[in-house]
mmCIF file of C-alpha atoms in Angstrom:
data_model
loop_
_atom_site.group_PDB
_atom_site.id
_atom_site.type_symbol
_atom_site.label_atom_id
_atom_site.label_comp_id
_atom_site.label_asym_id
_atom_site.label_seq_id
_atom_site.Cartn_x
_atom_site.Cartn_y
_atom_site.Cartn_z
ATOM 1 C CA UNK A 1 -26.923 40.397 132.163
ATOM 2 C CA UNK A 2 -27.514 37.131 130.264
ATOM 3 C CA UNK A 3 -29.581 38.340 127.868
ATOM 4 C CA UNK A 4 -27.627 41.604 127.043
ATOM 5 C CA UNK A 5 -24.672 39.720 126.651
ATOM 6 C CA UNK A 6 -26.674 37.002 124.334
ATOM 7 C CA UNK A 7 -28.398 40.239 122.846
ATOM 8 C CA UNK A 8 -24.823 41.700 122.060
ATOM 9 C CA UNK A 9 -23.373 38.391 120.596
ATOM 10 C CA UNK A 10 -26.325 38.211 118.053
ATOM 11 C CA UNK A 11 -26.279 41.967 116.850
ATOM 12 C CA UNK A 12 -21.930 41.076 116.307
ATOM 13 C CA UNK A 13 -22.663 38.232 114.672
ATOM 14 C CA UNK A 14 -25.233 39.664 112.419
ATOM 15 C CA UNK A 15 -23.183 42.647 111.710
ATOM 16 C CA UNK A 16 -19.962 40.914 110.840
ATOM 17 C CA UNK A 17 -22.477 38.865 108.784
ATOM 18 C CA UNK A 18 -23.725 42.031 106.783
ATOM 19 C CA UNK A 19 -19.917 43.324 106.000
ATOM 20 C CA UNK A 20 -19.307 40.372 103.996
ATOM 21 C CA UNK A 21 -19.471 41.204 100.746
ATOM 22 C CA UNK A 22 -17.802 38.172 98.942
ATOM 23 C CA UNK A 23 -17.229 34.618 99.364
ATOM 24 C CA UNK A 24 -20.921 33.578 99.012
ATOM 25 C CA UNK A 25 -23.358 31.966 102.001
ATOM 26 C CA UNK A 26 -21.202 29.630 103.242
ATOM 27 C CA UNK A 27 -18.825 32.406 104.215
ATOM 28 C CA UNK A 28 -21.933 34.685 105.479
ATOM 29 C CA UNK A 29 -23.285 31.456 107.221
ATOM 30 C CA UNK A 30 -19.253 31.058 108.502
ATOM 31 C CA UNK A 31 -18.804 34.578 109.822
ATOM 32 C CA UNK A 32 -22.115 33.999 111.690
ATOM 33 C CA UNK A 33 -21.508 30.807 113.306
ATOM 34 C CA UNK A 34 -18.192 31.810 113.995
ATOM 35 C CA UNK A 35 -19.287 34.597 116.143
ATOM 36 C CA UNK A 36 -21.979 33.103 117.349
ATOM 37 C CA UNK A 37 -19.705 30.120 119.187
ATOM 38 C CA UNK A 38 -16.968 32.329 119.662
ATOM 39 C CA UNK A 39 -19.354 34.262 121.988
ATOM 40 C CA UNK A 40 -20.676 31.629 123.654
ATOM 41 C CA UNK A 41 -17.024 30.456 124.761
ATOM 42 C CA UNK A 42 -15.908 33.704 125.485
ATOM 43 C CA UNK A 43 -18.921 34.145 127.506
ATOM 44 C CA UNK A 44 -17.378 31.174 130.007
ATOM 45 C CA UNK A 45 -14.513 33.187 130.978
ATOM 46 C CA UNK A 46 -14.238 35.305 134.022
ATOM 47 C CA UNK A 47 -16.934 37.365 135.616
ATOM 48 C CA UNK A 48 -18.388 40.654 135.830
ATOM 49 C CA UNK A 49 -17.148 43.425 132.921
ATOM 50 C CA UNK A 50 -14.107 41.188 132.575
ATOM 51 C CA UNK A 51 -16.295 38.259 130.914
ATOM 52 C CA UNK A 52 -18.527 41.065 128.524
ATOM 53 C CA UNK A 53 -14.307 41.751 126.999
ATOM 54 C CA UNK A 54 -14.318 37.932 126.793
ATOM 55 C CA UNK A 55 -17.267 37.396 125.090
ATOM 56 C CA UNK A 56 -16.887 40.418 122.946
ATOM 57 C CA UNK A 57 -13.635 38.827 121.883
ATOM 58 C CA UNK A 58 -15.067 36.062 121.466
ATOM 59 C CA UNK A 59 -17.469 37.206 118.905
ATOM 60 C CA UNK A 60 -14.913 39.099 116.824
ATOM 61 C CA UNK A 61 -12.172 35.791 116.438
ATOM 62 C CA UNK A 62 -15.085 33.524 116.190
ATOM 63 C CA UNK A 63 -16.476 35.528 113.293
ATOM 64 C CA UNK A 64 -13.034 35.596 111.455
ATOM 65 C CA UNK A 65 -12.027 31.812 112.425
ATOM 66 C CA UNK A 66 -15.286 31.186 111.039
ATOM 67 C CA UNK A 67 -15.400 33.674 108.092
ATOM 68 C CA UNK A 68 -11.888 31.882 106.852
ATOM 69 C CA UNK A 69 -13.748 28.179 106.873
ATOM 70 C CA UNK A 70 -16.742 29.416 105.293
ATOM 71 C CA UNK A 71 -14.902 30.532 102.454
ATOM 72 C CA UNK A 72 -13.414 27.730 101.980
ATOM 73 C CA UNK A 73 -15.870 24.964 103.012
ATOM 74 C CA UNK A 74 -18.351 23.938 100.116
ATOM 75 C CA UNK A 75 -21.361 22.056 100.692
ATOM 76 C CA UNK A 76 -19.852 18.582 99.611
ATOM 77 C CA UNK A 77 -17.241 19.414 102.443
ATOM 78 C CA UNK A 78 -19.730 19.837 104.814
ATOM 79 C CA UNK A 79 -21.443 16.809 104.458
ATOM 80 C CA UNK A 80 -18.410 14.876 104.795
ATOM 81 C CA UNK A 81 -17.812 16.522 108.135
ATOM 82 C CA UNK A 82 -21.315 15.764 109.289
ATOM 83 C CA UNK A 83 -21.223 12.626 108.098
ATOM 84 C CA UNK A 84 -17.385 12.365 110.496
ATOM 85 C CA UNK A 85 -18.703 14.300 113.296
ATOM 86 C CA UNK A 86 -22.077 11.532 113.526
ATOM 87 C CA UNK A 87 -19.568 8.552 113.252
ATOM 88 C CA UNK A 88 -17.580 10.397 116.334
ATOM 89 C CA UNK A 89 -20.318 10.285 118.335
ATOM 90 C CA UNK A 90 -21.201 7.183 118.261
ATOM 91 C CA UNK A 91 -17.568 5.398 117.742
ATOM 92 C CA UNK A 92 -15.078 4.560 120.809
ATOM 93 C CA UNK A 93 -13.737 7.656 122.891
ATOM 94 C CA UNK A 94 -10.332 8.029 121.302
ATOM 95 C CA UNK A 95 -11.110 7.086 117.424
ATOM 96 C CA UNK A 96 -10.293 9.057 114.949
ATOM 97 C CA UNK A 97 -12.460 9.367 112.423
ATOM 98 C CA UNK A 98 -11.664 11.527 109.151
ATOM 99 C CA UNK A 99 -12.881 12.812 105.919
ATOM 100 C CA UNK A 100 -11.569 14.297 103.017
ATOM 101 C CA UNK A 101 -13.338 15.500 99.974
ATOM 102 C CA UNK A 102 -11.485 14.522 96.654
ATOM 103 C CA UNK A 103 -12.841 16.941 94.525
ATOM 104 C CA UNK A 104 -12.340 20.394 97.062
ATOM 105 C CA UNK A 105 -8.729 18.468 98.632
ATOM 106 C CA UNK A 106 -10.100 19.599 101.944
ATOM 107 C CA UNK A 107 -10.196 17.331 105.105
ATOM 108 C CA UNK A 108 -10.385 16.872 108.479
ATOM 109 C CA UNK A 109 -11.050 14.331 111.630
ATOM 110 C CA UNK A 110 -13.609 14.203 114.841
ATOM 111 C CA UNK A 111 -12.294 12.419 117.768
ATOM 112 C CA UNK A 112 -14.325 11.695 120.665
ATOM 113 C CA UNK A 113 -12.207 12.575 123.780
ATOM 114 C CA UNK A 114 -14.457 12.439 126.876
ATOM 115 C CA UNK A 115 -18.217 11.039 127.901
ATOM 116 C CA UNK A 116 -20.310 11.149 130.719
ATOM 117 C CA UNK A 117 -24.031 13.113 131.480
ATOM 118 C CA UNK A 118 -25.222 16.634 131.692
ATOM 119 C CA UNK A 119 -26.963 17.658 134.939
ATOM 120 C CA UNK A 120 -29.803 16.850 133.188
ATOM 121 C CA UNK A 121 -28.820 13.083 133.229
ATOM 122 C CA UNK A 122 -28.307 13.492 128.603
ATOM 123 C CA UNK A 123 -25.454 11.379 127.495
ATOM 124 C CA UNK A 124 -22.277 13.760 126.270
ATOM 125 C CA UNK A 125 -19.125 13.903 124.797
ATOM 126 C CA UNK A 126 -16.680 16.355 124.273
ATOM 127 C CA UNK A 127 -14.616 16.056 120.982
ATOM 128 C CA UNK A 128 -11.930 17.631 119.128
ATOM 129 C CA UNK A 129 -11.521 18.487 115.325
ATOM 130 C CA UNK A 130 -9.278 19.620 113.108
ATOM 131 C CA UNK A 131 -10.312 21.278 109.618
ATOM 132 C CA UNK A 132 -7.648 21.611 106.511
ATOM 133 C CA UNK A 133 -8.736 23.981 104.305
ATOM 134 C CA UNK A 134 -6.235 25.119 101.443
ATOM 135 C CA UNK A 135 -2.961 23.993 103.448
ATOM 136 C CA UNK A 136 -4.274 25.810 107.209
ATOM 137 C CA UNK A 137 -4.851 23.558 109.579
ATOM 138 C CA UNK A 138 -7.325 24.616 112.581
ATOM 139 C CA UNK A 139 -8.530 22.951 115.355
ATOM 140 C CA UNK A 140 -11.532 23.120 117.642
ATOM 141 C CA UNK A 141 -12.715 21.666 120.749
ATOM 142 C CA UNK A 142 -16.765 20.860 121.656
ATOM 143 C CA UNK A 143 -19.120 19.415 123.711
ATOM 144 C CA UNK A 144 -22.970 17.230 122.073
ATOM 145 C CA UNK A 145 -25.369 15.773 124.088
ATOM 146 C CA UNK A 146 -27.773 13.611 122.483
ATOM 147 C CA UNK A 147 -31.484 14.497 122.340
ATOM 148 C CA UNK A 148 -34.233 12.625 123.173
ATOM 149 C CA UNK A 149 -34.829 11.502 119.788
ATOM 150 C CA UNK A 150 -31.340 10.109 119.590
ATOM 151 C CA UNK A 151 -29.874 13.524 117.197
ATOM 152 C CA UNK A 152 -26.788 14.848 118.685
ATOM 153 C CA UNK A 153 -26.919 18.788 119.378
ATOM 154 C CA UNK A 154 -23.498 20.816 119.644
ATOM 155 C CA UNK A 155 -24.228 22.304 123.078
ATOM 156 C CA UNK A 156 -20.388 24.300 123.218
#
C-alpha cells in the first residue's frame, strides 16, 4: 500500500509538472516539490481509503502551493532561504531568523520551534517558515534531522 501510494504521489507530481507550460524551472521544480511534500503530509492522515483522499489531496494543493512559489522564487531568493533555513538549524529554538532579497523584494524567516531525536537516536527540529512572495504571505511547518556528516535533510 506504501508503495502505490508513493507510486501515485510521483506520477501527480510529475504530471502536474508536465502541464506547466510557463513560469520557467523554478515553477516546474515548484509544482513538483509541492506535490511531492504535499503527499507526503497528506499521506499522515487517517487510515485505510480515507488516507489515499488525503494524500491525493495532498498532492494536488501541494503542487499549486508550490507551483505559486516557484513562480515567484528566483534563484537569488533561494539561496537566501537556504542560507536562513541553515542558520535555523543551528541557532536557539525560538530565533527568528529572516531574509529578504533586495533586488526580487521577496522575504521570509525560519524559526526553530522544537528539538529532540528520531527513533533512530539523529538530532531534529521541527521549524516553521513563512515565504512573501509579491505581497502573499504563506507559511509552512517541517521537521530536519541532521545527517551523519553534519548536513541537515528536510525529513517532513
Amino acid at each position: 500500500m506504501k508503495n502505490m501510494i508513493l507510486t501515485l504521489m510521483a506520477v501527480a507530481a510529475l504530471g502536474l509538472a508536465g502541464c506547466q507550460t510557463t513560469g520557467g524551472q523554478k515553477q516546474t521544480w515548484g509544482t513538483g516539490l509541492g506535490a511531492l511534500a504535499g503527499g507526503l503530509a497528506g499521506s499522515q492522515v487517517g487510515s485505510g481509503s480515507g488516507r489515499l483522499w488525503a494524500t491525493g489531496a495532498g498532492v494536488l494543493l501541494g503542487g499549486l502551493l508550490g507551483s505559486e512559489i516557484g513562480a515567484s522564487l528566483d534563484k537569488a531568493d533561494m539561496a537566501y532561504a537556504q542560507q536562513a533555513q541553515n542558520s535555523a538549524m543551528t541557532s536557539k529554538v525560538g530565533e527568528t531568523i529572516t531574509w529578504n532579497n533586495p533586488q526580487s523584494g521577496n522575504s521570509g524567516t525560519y524559526t526553530a520551534t522544537r528539538d529532540g531525536y528520531s527513533d533512530s537516536n539523529r538530532y531534529c527540529r521541527e521549524y516553521q517558515q513563512t515565504i512573501n512572495v509579491g505581497g502573499r504571505k504563506e507559511t509552512g511547518y517541517g521537521t530536519a534531522c541532521q545527517k551523519p556528516n553534519g548536513d541537515w535533510e528536510i525529513i517532513n
